[in-house]
Coordinates of C-alpha atoms in Angstrom, one line a residue:
M11 CA 126.8 119.4 80.9
L12 CA 128.8 117.6 78.2
Q13 CA 132.5 117.8 78.5
F14 CA 135.4 116.6 76.5
N15 CA 138.9 117.3 78.0
D16 CA 138.7 120.9 79.0
I17 CA 135.8 122.0 76.7
F18 CA 132.2 121.8 77.7
A19 CA 128.7 122.8 76.3
F20 CA 125.1 122.4 77.2
I21 CA 121.6 123.6 76.2
E22 CA 119.5 126.0 78.3
V23 CA 115.8 126.6 78.3
D24 CA 114.3 129.3 80.5
S25 CA 117.8 129.9 82.0
Q26 CA 117.9 126.3 83.2
E27 CA 120.2 123.6 81.9
L28 CA 118.4 120.8 80.1
P29 CA 119.2 117.3 81.7
Q30 CA 121.2 115.0 79.4
Y31 CA 120.3 111.3 79.0
G32 CA 122.2 108.4 77.5
I33 CA 125.5 110.2 77.3
D34 CA 127.8 108.5 74.8
I35 CA 131.6 109.4 74.6
I36 CA 133.4 108.5 71.3
P37 CA 137.1 109.3 72.1
E38 CA 138.4 108.4 68.6
E39 CA 136.1 111.1 67.1
N40 CA 136.5 113.6 69.9
T41 CA 132.7 113.5 70.2
V42 CA 130.2 113.4 73.1
A43 CA 126.5 112.8 72.3
C44 CA 123.4 112.7 74.4
W45 CA 119.6 113.1 74.4
V46 CA 117.6 116.0 75.6
A47 CA 113.9 116.6 75.9
S48 CA 112.4 119.4 73.7
Q49 CA 109.2 121.4 74.1
P50 CA 107.5 123.2 71.3
D51 CA 107.5 127.0 71.2
K52 CA 110.3 127.2 73.7
H53 CA 113.4 129.3 73.1
F54 CA 116.8 127.8 73.9
S55 CA 120.4 128.8 73.9
V56 CA 123.7 127.1 73.4
T57 CA 126.2 127.7 76.3
Y58 CA 129.8 126.7 76.1
G59 CA 133.2 127.3 77.7
H60 CA 136.8 126.1 78.0
T61 CA 139.8 126.3 80.3
R62 CA 142.5 126.2 77.7
Q63 CA 145.0 129.0 77.5
N64 CA 146.4 130.8 74.5
D65 CA 144.0 129.1 72.1
A66 CA 141.3 130.6 69.8
F67 CA 138.4 128.6 68.6
D68 CA 136.2 128.7 65.5
I69 CA 132.9 127.4 66.9
K70 CA 130.3 126.1 64.5
I71 CA 126.7 125.5 65.5
T72 CA 124.6 123.3 63.3
T73 CA 120.8 122.6 63.8
D74 CA 119.1 119.9 61.8
G75 CA 122.1 119.6 59.5
L76 CA 122.1 123.4 58.7
R77 CA 124.8 125.8 59.9
C78 CA 123.0 128.3 62.1
G79 CA 125.9 130.0 63.9
K80 CA 129.6 130.7 63.8
V81 CA 131.5 132.2 66.7
L82 CA 135.1 133.1 67.2
G83 CA 136.2 132.2 70.7
R84 CA 139.1 134.2 72.0
S85 CA 141.8 132.7 74.2
R86 CA 140.5 133.6 77.7
T87 CA 140.6 130.9 80.4
G88 CA 137.3 130.2 82.1
T89 CA 135.3 132.1 79.5
I90 CA 131.6 131.0 79.3
R91 CA 129.5 132.3 76.4
K92 CA 125.9 131.9 75.5
V93 CA 124.6 132.0 72.0
I94 CA 120.8 132.7 71.9
G95 CA 120.3 132.8 68.1
V96 CA 121.5 134.0 64.7
P97 CA 122.5 137.7 64.5
T98 CA 120.7 139.7 61.8
S99 CA 122.4 143.0 62.5
P100 CA 124.7 144.6 65.2
T101 CA 121.6 145.3 67.3
S102 CA 119.2 142.4 66.5
V103 CA 119.1 138.6 66.6
R104 CA 116.6 135.8 65.8
P105 CA 116.5 133.4 68.7
Y106 CA 116.6 129.6 68.5
M107 CA 113.4 127.8 69.4
F108 CA 111.8 124.4 69.2
S109 CA 108.8 124.1 66.9
K110 CA 106.4 121.4 65.8
L111 CA 107.5 119.5 62.7
Q112 CA 105.4 120.3 59.6
L113 CA 104.9 117.2 57.4
T114 CA 103.9 116.9 53.8
D115 CA 103.3 114.1 51.2
E116 CA 104.7 116.0 48.2
D117 CA 107.4 114.1 46.3
Q118 CA 109.7 117.2 45.9
Y119 CA 110.6 116.9 49.6
L120 CA 111.8 113.3 49.4
N121 CA 115.3 114.2 48.2
I122 CA 116.0 116.5 51.2
D123 CA 118.7 115.1 53.5
S124 CA 117.1 114.4 56.9
S125 CA 119.9 112.3 58.4
H126 CA 120.8 115.0 60.9
M127 CA 117.2 116.0 61.7
G128 CA 116.6 116.3 65.5
E129 CA 120.3 117.2 66.2
I130 CA 122.0 120.3 67.6
R131 CA 125.8 120.0 67.0
V132 CA 128.5 122.3 68.3
D133 CA 132.0 121.8 66.8
F134 CA 135.2 123.4 68.2
Y135 CA 138.1 124.0 65.8
R136 CA 141.5 125.3 66.8
T137 CA 142.2 128.5 64.8
V138 CA 144.5 131.4 64.5
V139 CA 143.6 135.0 63.6
L140 CA 145.6 136.1 60.5
K141 CA 144.6 139.8 60.1
K142 CA 141.7 142.2 60.4
R143 CA 139.7 143.6 57.6
S144 CA 138.8 147.0 58.7
K145 CA 137.2 148.2 55.5
K146 CA 135.1 145.2 54.9
K147 CA 131.7 145.0 56.6
K148 CA 130.6 142.0 58.5
R149 CA 128.2 139.8 56.7
Y150 CA 125.2 138.3 58.4
D151 CA 124.1 135.0 57.0
V152 CA 120.7 134.0 58.3
C153 CA 120.0 130.3 57.8
E154 CA 116.4 129.3 57.1
P155 CA 115.5 126.0 58.8
L156 CA 113.6 123.3 57.0
G157 CA 110.0 124.3 56.6
L158 CA 108.4 121.0 55.5
V159 CA 109.6 117.4 55.9
H160 CA 108.2 114.4 54.0
E161 CA 106.1 112.1 56.2
C162 CA 108.2 109.1 55.1
V163 CA 111.3 110.4 56.8
K164 CA 109.8 111.4 60.1
K165 CA 111.7 108.9 62.2
T166 CA 109.8 109.5 65.5
L167 CA 110.4 113.2 65.1
S168 CA 107.8 115.6 66.2
H169 CA 109.9 118.8 66.7
C170 CA 112.4 120.8 64.8
V171 CA 114.6 123.9 65.3
S172 CA 113.3 127.2 63.9
L173 CA 114.2 130.9 64.3
G174 CA 111.9 133.2 66.2
S175 CA 111.1 136.8 65.5
E176 CA 113.8 139.4 65.7
V177 CA 114.6 140.8 69.1
S178 CA 116.9 143.6 70.0
R179 CA 120.2 143.1 71.6
P180 CA 122.9 145.5 72.9
A181 CA 125.1 146.9 70.2
K182 CA 128.5 145.1 70.0
R183 CA 131.7 146.3 68.5
S184 CA 132.4 143.8 65.8
S185 CA 135.2 143.6 63.3
C186 CA 135.8 141.3 60.3
V187 CA 138.8 139.2 60.6
M188 CA 140.5 136.5 58.6
T189 CA 141.1 133.2 60.4
K190 CA 142.7 129.8 59.6
R191 CA 141.9 126.5 61.1
L192 CA 144.8 124.5 62.4
D193 CA 143.2 121.1 62.2
T194 CA 141.0 119.3 59.7
N195 CA 138.9 117.6 62.4
P196 CA 137.3 119.4 65.3
L197 CA 139.1 119.4 68.6
A198 CA 135.8 118.6 70.3
S199 CA 132.2 118.0 69.1
F200 CA 129.0 117.9 71.1
I201 CA 125.8 116.4 69.7
F202 CA 122.4 117.1 71.4
R203 CA 119.7 114.8 70.0
Y204 CA 116.4 116.3 70.9
R205 CA 113.1 114.5 71.0
E206 CA 109.7 114.9 72.7
H207 CA 109.8 113.8 76.4
S208 CA 107.1 111.1 75.9
I209 CA 109.1 109.6 73.0
L210 CA 112.3 109.4 75.1
R211 CA 110.4 107.8 78.0
A212 CA 108.7 105.3 75.7
N213 CA 112.1 104.2 74.2
G214 CA 113.6 103.8 77.7
I215 CA 116.0 106.7 77.3
I216 CA 114.4 108.5 80.2
P217 CA 113.8 106.1 83.1
Q218 CA 110.3 105.4 84.3
P219 CA 109.3 106.9 87.7
I220 CA 109.3 104.5 90.6
E221 CA 105.7 103.8 91.8
G222 CA 104.9 104.9 95.3
K223 CA 107.9 107.2 95.5
R224 CA 107.3 110.9 95.7
T225 CA 109.0 112.8 93.0
T226 CA 107.9 116.2 94.1
R227 CA 108.6 117.9 97.3
P228 CA 105.7 118.4 99.6
S229 CA 104.5 121.9 99.9
G230 CA 106.0 123.7 102.9
E231 CA 108.7 121.1 103.4
G232 CA 112.0 122.7 104.3
Q233 CA 110.4 126.1 104.8
N234 CA 109.8 128.1 108.0
P235 CA 106.2 127.4 109.1
P236 CA 103.8 130.3 109.9
L237 CA 103.4 131.6 113.5
H238 CA 100.0 130.0 114.0
V239 CA 101.3 126.6 113.0
K240 CA 104.1 126.9 115.5
K241 CA 101.7 127.8 118.3
E242 CA 99.4 124.9 117.4
R243 CA 102.4 122.5 117.6
R244 CA 103.4 123.8 121.0
R245 CA 99.9 123.3 122.3
S246 CA 99.8 119.7 121.1
L247 CA 103.2 119.0 122.8
H248 CA 101.9 120.5 126.1
A249 CA 98.7 118.4 126.0
K250 CA 100.7 115.2 125.4
E251 CA 103.0 116.1 128.4
E252 CA 99.9 116.6 130.7
Q253 CA 98.5 113.2 129.7
K254 CA 101.6 111.4 130.9
P255 CA 101.0 109.6 134.3
T256 CA 102.9 111.1 137.2
P257 CA 105.2 108.8 139.1
L258 CA 104.1 107.8 142.7
P259 CA 106.2 109.0 145.7
Q260 CA 108.4 106.5 147.4
D261 CA 106.3 106.5 150.6
V262 CA 103.0 105.6 148.8
H263 CA 102.3 101.9 148.1
D264 CA 100.7 100.8 144.9
L265 CA 97.6 98.7 145.8
T266 CA 96.7 97.6 142.3
I267 CA 95.6 94.0 141.8
E268 CA 98.9 93.0 140.1
N269 CA 101.0 94.2 142.9
V270 CA 98.8 92.5 145.6
I271 CA 99.1 89.2 143.6
N272 CA 102.8 89.6 143.4
A273 CA 103.2 90.2 147.1
K274 CA 105.6 88.0 149.1
T275 CA 104.0 84.9 150.6
E276 CA 106.1 85.3 153.8
D277 CA 103.8 88.2 154.9
I278 CA 100.6 86.1 154.6
K279 CA 101.9 83.0 156.4
P280 CA 101.4 84.4 160.1
I281 CA 97.8 85.3 159.4
D282 CA 97.0 82.0 157.7
A283 CA 98.5 80.1 160.7
A284 CA 96.3 82.1 163.2
I285 CA 93.0 81.4 161.5
R286 CA 93.7 77.8 160.6
P287 CA 92.6 76.3 164.1
L288 CA 89.3 78.3 163.9
R289 CA 88.5 76.7 160.5
R290 CA 89.1 73.2 161.9
S291 CA 86.9 73.6 165.0
K292 CA 84.0 74.9 162.8
R293 CA 84.2 71.8 160.6
T294 CA 84.2 69.2 163.5
A295 CA 81.5 70.8 165.9
P296 CA 78.0 69.0 165.7
A297 CA 75.0 71.0 164.8
A298 CA 73.2 72.1 168.1
R299 CA 69.6 71.3 168.5
S300 CA 67.1 73.3 170.4
P301 CA 65.5 71.3 173.4
S302 CA 62.3 73.2 173.4
T303 CA 61.4 72.2 169.9
S304 CA 62.2 68.5 170.4
A305 CA 60.0 68.0 173.6
S306 CA 56.9 69.9 172.8
Q307 CA 56.3 68.8 169.2
P308 CA 55.7 65.1 168.3
P309 CA 57.4 63.7 165.3
A310 CA 55.6 64.4 162.0
K311 CA 53.7 61.5 160.5
R312 CA 54.3 60.4 157.0
I313 CA 51.2 60.3 154.8
K314 CA 51.2 58.0 151.8
R315 CA 49.2 59.2 148.9
E316 CA 47.4 56.5 146.9
S317 CA 46.4 57.1 143.3
K318 CA 42.9 56.2 142.4
K319 CA 42.0 54.8 139.0
V320 CA 38.9 56.3 137.5
K321 CA 37.2 54.4 134.7
L322 CA 35.5 56.5 132.1
S323 CA 32.8 55.1 129.9
I324 CA 32.3 56.6 126.5

């Protein structure tokens, strides 16, 4: 939403406010400008409001340099109005819409002023109502947008503003009044420069998305999961709790290898002192020989084997 002092305005598509990029405030001209992304064959509306009291506004809407709307804003604080298009009768209107730009190479279109192409401008003038004209009928001026544009003046434009087919609207009581502007320059002006989304991103007006960062919300996040999903989650939690090791009671000793190694050496010392004499006696005792085997059997004789050399004749 663009705002200057206590007046604001924005563009809506499908009842959603279009995001504004590159907002530029020019205080000396009472102007606020920005960029918006346009989509072909999409209807849009101009929404505005103010919080000023005891003021009436002559509101002028210009698209691509052509006046396509004029509204008299009454002095009601907090009033928000939406202009969907150009009225053609008390019960019909032609809605605003974005369309693809039609290009031509004919020379007769070179002299057309295209300096304000790709702009939607909303000007607010302070005004005063002089008198009503009850006998005069209200005149409906329907502006015809530019049909063709010369290809030399495209200027990265791919869309334009056009008017859709007539649609019905509720009948409104309208009267013809005479007004007078109190100031030469508008009290506030809002300029919406529209371009295709890809063009704005290529020129750095719309920032590039960060790689690896999710820009969309995962499906189901922040929503109440179905009943079967809840039951499955409970089962997995119970299974994890059953797999946890149960702690041992205080009267049960843990006989794992780590605990045996880490036992106190004072408990082993008495046992080691008791078996130490037995180990010494076993080492010093001579090996006992059997008397029966030494008396009956004579000592074995050693036999020396001599190798014989054999001479082979060939």
